[in-house]
CSV table of C-alpha atoms in Angstrom, one decimal:
chain,number,residue,atom,x,y,z
O,26,MET,CA,80.1,125.0,174.4
O,27,ALA,CA,80.3,128.7,175.1
O,28,ASN,CA,77.2,130.7,175.2
O,29,ILE,CA,76.2,134.4,175.1
O,30,HIS,CA,76.6,134.8,178.8
O,31,ASP,CA,80.2,133.6,178.6
O,32,VAL,CA,80.9,136.1,175.8
O,33,ALA,CA,79.4,138.9,177.9
O,34,ARG,CA,81.5,137.9,180.9
O,35,VAL,CA,84.8,137.8,179.0
O,36,ALA,CA,84.1,141.0,177.2
O,37,GLY,CA,83.0,142.8,180.3
O,38,VAL,CA,79.7,143.9,178.9
O,39,SER,CA,76.0,143.2,179.4
O,40,ILE,CA,74.3,140.3,177.5
O,41,SER,CA,72.1,142.9,175.7
O,42,THR,CA,75.3,144.7,174.4
O,43,VAL,CA,76.6,141.3,173.0
O,44,SER,CA,73.2,140.7,171.3
O,45,TYR,CA,73.2,144.2,169.7
O,46,ALA,CA,76.8,143.8,168.5
O,47,LEU,CA,76.0,140.4,166.9
O,48,SER,CA,72.7,141.3,165.4
O,49,GLY,CA,73.7,144.8,164.3
O,50,LYS,CA,70.3,146.1,165.5
O,51,ARG,CA,71.9,149.0,167.5
O,52,PRO,CA,75.2,150.9,167.1
O,53,ILE,CA,78.1,149.8,169.3
O,54,GLY,CA,81.2,151.7,170.2
O,55,GLU,CA,84.3,150.5,168.3
O,56,LYS,CA,86.3,149.6,171.5
O,57,THR,CA,83.3,147.7,172.9
O,58,ARG,CA,82.8,145.8,169.5
O,59,LEU,CA,86.6,144.9,169.4
O,60,ARG,CA,86.3,143.4,173.0
O,61,ILE,CA,83.2,141.4,171.9
O,62,ASP,CA,84.8,140.2,168.7
O,63,GLU,CA,87.9,139.1,170.7
O,64,ALA,CA,85.7,137.3,173.3
O,65,VAL,CA,83.8,135.5,170.3
O,66,ARG,CA,87.0,134.3,168.8
O,67,GLU,CA,88.6,133.3,172.1
O,68,LEU,CA,85.5,131.2,173.1
O,69,ASP,CA,84.8,130.1,169.5
O,70,TYR,CA,81.3,131.2,170.1
O,71,MET,CA,78.7,130.6,167.3
O,72,PRO,CA,75.1,131.8,167.8
O,73,ASN,CA,72.7,129.0,166.9
O,74,ALA,CA,70.0,129.4,164.2
O,75,ALA,CA,67.1,129.2,166.7
O,76,GLY,CA,68.6,132.1,168.7
O,77,ARG,CA,69.0,134.2,165.6
O,78,MET,CA,65.5,133.5,164.6
O,79,LEU,CA,64.0,134.5,168.0
O,80,ALA,CA,66.1,137.7,167.9
O,81,GLY,CA,64.8,138.5,164.5
O,82,THR,CA,68.3,138.3,162.9
O,83,ARG,CA,69.5,136.4,159.8
O,84,THR,CA,70.2,132.7,159.8
O,85,ARG,CA,72.7,133.0,156.9
O,86,ILE,CA,71.1,130.0,155.2
O,87,PHE,CA,69.4,129.9,151.8
O,88,ALA,CA,66.9,127.1,150.9
O,89,LEU,CA,67.7,125.5,147.5
O,90,THR,CA,64.9,123.6,146.0
O,91,ALA,CA,66.3,121.3,143.5
O,92,PRO,CA,63.9,118.5,142.6
O,93,LEU,CA,65.4,115.1,141.5
O,94,ARG,CA,63.1,113.5,138.9
O,95,SER,CA,63.3,110.2,137.2
O,96,ASP,CA,64.6,111.9,133.9
O,97,THR,CA,67.0,114.3,135.7
O,98,TYR,CA,70.5,114.4,134.2
O,99,ALA,CA,72.3,114.2,137.4
O,100,PRO,CA,75.8,115.6,136.3
O,101,ALA,CA,74.2,118.9,135.1
O,102,HIS,CA,71.8,119.0,138.0
O,103,MET,CA,74.6,118.7,140.6
O,104,ALA,CA,76.7,121.1,138.7
O,105,PHE,CA,74.0,123.8,139.3
O,106,VAL,CA,73.7,122.7,142.9
O,107,LEU,CA,77.4,123.1,143.4
O,108,ALA,CA,77.4,126.5,141.6
O,109,VAL,CA,74.6,127.8,143.9
O,110,VAL,CA,76.5,126.5,147.0
O,111,THR,CA,79.8,128.1,145.8
O,112,ALA,CA,78.1,131.4,145.1
O,113,ALA,CA,76.3,131.4,148.5
O,114,ARG,CA,79.5,130.8,150.3
O,115,ALA,CA,81.0,133.9,148.7
O,116,PHE,CA,78.4,135.8,150.6
O,117,ASP,CA,78.9,133.8,153.7
O,118,TYR,CA,75.8,131.9,153.3
O,119,ASP,CA,75.1,128.1,153.8
O,120,VAL,CA,72.6,126.2,151.7
O,121,LEU,CA,69.8,123.9,152.8
O,122,LEU,CA,69.0,121.4,150.0
O,123,LEU,CA,65.3,120.5,149.5
O,124,THR,CA,64.6,117.5,147.2
O,125,GLU,CA,61.5,116.7,145.2
O,126,ASP,CA,59.5,115.4,148.2
O,127,GLU,CA,60.3,118.8,149.9
O,128,ALA,CA,59.6,120.9,146.9
O,129,VAL,CA,56.5,122.6,148.2
O,130,ASP,CA,55.8,121.5,151.8
O,131,GLY,CA,59.5,121.8,152.6
O,132,LEU,CA,59.7,125.4,151.3
O,133,ARG,CA,56.6,126.4,153.2
O,134,ARG,CA,57.9,124.8,156.4
O,135,VAL,CA,61.4,126.4,156.3
O,136,SER,CA,60.0,129.8,155.4
O,137,SER,CA,57.3,129.9,158.1
O,138,SER,CA,59.7,128.7,160.7
O,139,ARG,CA,62.3,131.3,159.7
O,140,LEU,CA,65.0,128.6,159.3
O,141,VAL,CA,66.2,130.3,156.1
O,142,ASP,CA,66.7,133.9,154.9
O,143,GLY,CA,65.7,133.2,151.4
O,144,ILE,CA,65.0,130.7,148.6
O,145,ILE,CA,66.8,129.8,145.4
O,146,VAL,CA,64.6,127.7,143.0
O,147,LEU,CA,66.3,125.3,140.5
O,148,ASP,CA,65.0,123.4,137.5
O,149,VAL,CA,62.0,125.5,136.8
O,150,SER,CA,59.2,124.1,134.7
O,151,VAL,CA,56.6,125.9,132.6
O,152,GLU,CA,53.8,125.2,135.1
O,153,ASP,CA,55.8,125.2,138.3
O,154,GLU,CA,53.8,125.2,141.6
O,155,ARG,CA,56.8,126.5,143.4
O,156,ALA,CA,56.5,129.8,141.5
O,157,ASP,CA,53.1,130.4,143.0
O,158,LEU,CA,54.3,129.4,146.4
O,159,VAL,CA,57.4,131.8,146.2
O,160,ARG,CA,55.0,134.6,145.3
O,161,SER,CA,52.8,133.9,148.3
O,162,LEU,CA,55.6,133.6,150.8
O,163,GLY,CA,56.9,137.0,150.5
O,164,VAL,CA,60.5,136.1,151.3
O,165,PRO,CA,63.7,136.9,149.4
O,166,ALA,CA,63.8,134.4,146.3
O,167,ALA,CA,65.4,134.0,143.0
O,168,LEU,CA,64.6,131.4,140.3
O,169,ILE,CA,67.1,129.9,138.1
O,170,GLY,CA,64.9,129.3,135.2
O,171,VAL,CA,61.8,131.0,133.8
O,172,PRO,CA,58.3,129.7,134.4
O,173,GLY,CA,55.5,130.2,132.0
O,174,ASP,CA,54.1,133.1,134.3
O,175,ALA,CA,57.1,135.1,135.7
O,176,ALA,CA,55.0,138.0,137.0
O,177,GLY,CA,56.2,139.2,140.4
O,178,LEU,CA,59.2,136.9,140.3
O,179,VAL,CA,63.0,137.4,140.1
O,180,CYS,CA,64.4,135.0,137.5
O,181,VAL,CA,67.8,134.4,136.0
O,182,ASP,CA,68.6,131.9,133.2
O,183,LEU,CA,70.6,131.5,130.1
O,184,ASP,CA,68.9,132.9,127.0
O,185,PHE,CA,68.1,129.5,125.5
O,186,GLU,CA,66.2,131.1,122.5
O,187,ALA,CA,69.2,133.2,121.7
O,188,ALA,CA,71.5,130.2,122.1
O,189,ALA,CA,69.5,128.2,119.6
O,190,ALA,CA,69.4,131.1,117.2
O,191,LEU,CA,73.1,131.5,117.5
O,192,ALA,CA,73.6,127.9,116.5
O,193,VAL,CA,71.2,128.3,113.4
O,194,ASP,CA,73.0,131.5,112.5
O,195,ARG,CA,76.4,129.8,112.6
O,196,LEU,CA,75.2,126.9,110.2
O,197,VAL,CA,73.4,129.3,107.8
O,198,ASP,CA,76.2,131.7,107.7
O,199,ALA,CA,78.5,128.8,106.8
O,200,GLY,CA,76.2,128.0,103.8
O,201,HIS,CA,73.8,125.3,105.2
O,202,ALA,CA,70.3,125.4,103.7
O,203,SER,CA,68.8,122.5,105.7
O,204,VAL,CA,69.4,122.0,109.4
O,205,ALA,CA,68.0,119.6,112.1
O,206,LEU,CA,67.8,119.5,115.9
O,207,LEU,CA,68.1,116.4,117.9
O,208,GLY,CA,66.6,117.0,121.3
O,209,HIS,CA,65.8,115.4,124.7
O,210,PRO,CA,63.6,112.4,125.4
O,211,SER,CA,59.8,113.1,124.8
O,212,ALA,CA,59.1,112.7,128.6
O,213,VAL,CA,61.3,115.9,129.2
O,214,TYR,CA,59.0,118.0,126.9
O,215,GLU,CA,55.8,116.4,128.1
O,216,ARG,CA,56.3,117.3,131.8
O,217,GLY,CA,56.9,120.8,130.8
O,218,SER,CA,60.6,121.2,131.4
O,219,ASN,CA,61.3,124.8,130.5
O,220,PHE,CA,64.7,125.1,128.8
O,221,PRO,CA,64.4,122.2,126.2
O,222,VAL,CA,61.1,123.9,124.9
O,223,ARG,CA,62.7,127.3,124.7
O,224,PHE,CA,65.7,125.9,122.8
O,225,ARG,CA,63.5,124.0,120.5
O,226,ASP,CA,61.2,126.9,119.7
O,227,GLY,CA,64.2,129.2,119.5
O,228,PHE,CA,65.8,126.8,116.8
O,229,LEU,CA,62.7,126.4,114.7
O,230,GLY,CA,61.7,130.1,114.9
O,231,ARG,CA,65.3,131.3,113.8
O,232,ALA,CA,65.4,128.8,110.9
O,233,ALA,CA,62.1,130.1,109.7
O,234,GLU,CA,63.4,133.7,110.0
O,235,ARG,CA,66.6,132.7,108.0
O,236,GLY,CA,64.5,130.9,105.4
O,237,VAL,CA,66.0,127.5,105.7
O,238,ALA,CA,64.5,124.1,106.0
O,239,ALA,CA,64.5,122.8,109.7
O,240,SER,CA,63.4,119.6,111.3
O,241,PHE,CA,63.3,118.4,115.0
O,242,SER,CA,63.3,115.0,116.6
O,243,MET,CA,63.2,113.9,120.2
O,244,VAL,CA,65.8,111.3,121.1
O,245,GLU,CA,65.5,108.7,123.8
O,246,LYS,CA,68.5,107.6,125.9
O,247,ASP,CA,69.0,103.9,124.8
O,248,ALA,CA,71.7,103.4,122.2
O,249,PRO,CA,69.5,101.6,119.6
O,250,GLU,CA,66.9,104.3,119.9
O,251,ILE,CA,69.5,107.0,119.5
O,252,ARG,CA,70.9,105.4,116.3
O,253,GLN,CA,67.4,105.0,115.0
O,254,ALA,CA,66.7,108.6,115.6
O,255,VAL,CA,69.8,109.7,113.7
O,256,SER,CA,68.9,107.3,110.7
O,257,ALA,CA,65.4,108.6,110.8
O,258,ILE,CA,66.0,112.3,110.6
O,259,LEU,CA,68.8,111.9,108.1
O,260,ASP,CA,66.8,109.6,105.9
O,261,ALA,CA,63.7,111.6,106.0
O,262,HIS,CA,65.6,114.8,105.3
O,263,PRO,CA,68.5,113.9,103.0
O,264,ALA,CA,69.3,117.5,102.3
O,265,VAL,CA,70.3,118.1,106.0
O,266,THR,CA,74.0,119.2,106.2
O,267,GLY,CA,73.9,121.0,109.6
O,268,LEU,CA,73.0,119.3,112.9
O,269,VAL,CA,72.4,120.7,116.5
O,270,VAL,CA,72.4,118.3,119.3
O,271,HIS,CA,70.6,119.3,122.6
O,272,ALA,CA,71.0,116.3,124.8
O,273,GLU,CA,73.1,114.5,127.6
O,274,GLU,CA,76.8,113.6,127.1
O,275,GLY,CA,76.2,109.9,126.5
O,276,VAL,CA,73.7,110.7,123.8
O,277,HIS,CA,76.2,113.0,122.1
O,278,THR,CA,78.7,110.2,122.0
O,279,THR,CA,76.2,107.7,120.5
O,280,ILE,CA,75.0,110.2,117.9
O,281,LEU,CA,78.6,110.8,116.8
O,282,GLU,CA,79.1,107.1,116.5
O,283,ALA,CA,75.9,106.7,114.5
O,284,VAL,CA,77.0,109.5,112.1
O,285,ALA,CA,80.4,107.8,111.6
O,286,GLY,CA,78.5,104.5,111.1
O,287,ARG,CA,76.7,106.0,108.1
O,288,GLY,CA,80.1,106.9,106.6
O,289,LEU,CA,79.6,110.6,107.2
O,290,SER,CA,82.6,112.8,108.1
O,291,ILE,CA,82.3,115.9,110.4
O,292,PRO,CA,82.5,118.6,109.3
O,293,ALA,CA,83.0,117.7,105.6
O,294,ASP,CA,79.7,115.8,105.2
O,295,LEU,CA,77.8,117.1,108.3
O,296,SER,CA,78.5,120.0,110.5
O,297,VAL,CA,77.5,119.5,114.1
O,298,ILE,CA,77.0,121.9,117.1
O,299,ALA,CA,76.5,120.9,120.7
O,300,GLY,CA,73.6,123.0,122.1
O,301,VAL,CA,74.0,124.3,125.7
O,302,PRO,CA,75.6,121.4,127.4
O,303,THR,CA,77.4,121.7,130.8
O,304,PHE,CA,80.1,119.2,129.8
O,305,ASP,CA,83.2,119.6,127.7
O,306,THR,CA,82.9,118.8,124.1
O,307,SER,CA,86.5,119.3,123.1
O,308,SER,CA,87.4,115.7,123.9
O,309,PHE,CA,84.7,114.2,121.7
O,310,THR,CA,85.8,112.4,118.5
O,311,PRO,CA,85.7,114.8,116.7
O,312,PRO,CA,85.5,117.8,119.1
O,313,LEU,CA,82.3,119.7,118.7
O,314,ASP,CA,81.7,123.4,118.5
O,315,VAL,CA,79.6,124.3,121.5
O,316,ILE,CA,77.3,126.9,122.9
O,317,PRO,CA,77.9,126.1,126.6
O,318,LEU,CA,75.6,126.3,129.6
O,319,ILE,CA,77.8,127.6,132.4
O,320,PRO,CA,76.0,127.1,135.7
O,321,ALA,CA,78.1,129.7,137.5
O,322,ASP,CA,76.8,132.5,135.3
O,323,SER,CA,73.2,132.2,136.3
O,324,CYS,CA,73.7,130.8,139.8
O,325,LEU,CA,76.0,133.6,141.0
O,326,ARG,CA,73.6,136.3,139.7
O,327,ALA,CA,70.6,134.6,141.3
O,328,VAL,CA,72.3,134.5,144.6
O,329,GLU,CA,73.3,138.1,144.3
O,330,LEU,CA,69.7,139.1,143.6
O,331,ALA,CA,68.5,137.0,146.6
O,332,VAL,CA,71.1,138.8,148.8
O,333,GLN,CA,70.0,142.2,147.5
O,334,GLN,CA,66.4,141.4,148.6
O,335,LEU,CA,67.5,140.9,152.2
O,336,GLU,CA,68.1,144.7,152.3
O,337,GLY,CA,64.7,145.4,150.8
O,338,PRO,CA,62.3,144.5,147.8
O,339,ILE,CA,63.7,144.8,144.3
O,340,GLU,CA,61.8,145.1,141.1
O,341,PRO,CA,60.7,141.7,139.6
O,342,ARG,CA,62.7,140.8,136.5
O,343,VAL,CA,63.8,138.2,134.1
O,344,GLU,CA,67.5,138.4,133.5
O,345,LEU,CA,68.8,136.4,130.5
O,346,VAL,CA,72.5,135.6,130.2
O,347,ALA,CA,73.8,136.0,126.6
O,348,PRO,CA,75.1,132.8,125.0
O,349,LYS,CA,78.6,132.4,123.8
O,350,TYR,CA,80.1,130.3,121.0
O,351,ARG,CA,83.2,128.1,121.2
O,352,ASP,CA,84.6,126.9,117.9
O,353,HIS,CA,86.3,123.4,117.9
O,354,GLY,CA,86.2,122.9,114.1
O,355,SER,CA,83.0,120.9,113.6
O,356,VAL,CA,81.2,123.4,111.3
O,357,ALA,CA,82.3,124.0,107.7
O,358,ALA,CA,80.7,124.9,104.4
O,359,PRO,CA,78.7,122.1,102.9
O,360,ARG,CA,80.1,120.1,100.0
O,361,PRO,CA,79.0,121.6,96.6
O,362,GLY,CA,75.7,120.1,95.8
O,363,GLY,CA,75.3,118.9,99.4
């Protein structure tokens, strides 16, 4: 394997000149740089991470802390991981994935050893110990999500409150006076997961602002419990004609089956909107209107902000991505007297 001495020999320059050219720490003449570049290509030379760390240069690696919990919805989780990796590669960066066991100790280790240039934090909770750690490390970092205390942090996320409000507005503007939200399992809210709480609060808050009746129920993952939740909320609130579902793909499918099992037609009897899923709802029976959660939107921006910090500090901020509505025909005016 070629080393820096081989590059210097082939290019006809000193080792220090090669080092300066590769690190960018000092200006190098164009002809000399071209000779060094040609030697690097000819020898297929790749500076190793340790050497770059010792030289004080960049490793071109971001750490991605993406905890896998027992209630993590893997398809959505991995969609965000892939979006971060894709965005990082656009900036010629690789990604070191840290799992739950590495959430804090792993971040501290890779930062102190200068193995990475920066940190991307995924699946942020309201009380997230990684937020305090990021503040203390003083390295370039961006959070995809918003903790309860975002002071001093750079955060990017979908505007979940606005997304929920958009769903309520769509139903109310269509003439619905009583709406309901079916959400995630209770454990997701209990552990302080950030986005379900924000979506729930946004839904209930907007319904109050629009002067319509609103109800909320958490839904577990087992089919019998899902069907029971649908029956419970529609039996307890018979005036409900508009439903928003904030849940996993399989839960959506079972909810639609339960609605059909009650003899209700969508949208004639019940209008339904899928709230911020990462999956396609156009193939459901029937297809559902959706306010999508698009991982690339927040992940690309988070990586951009992390890269900006490599050149110097930037102002802490919380950037929220505006939600969009996709119409698939599952919302209509309620039946007269409904």
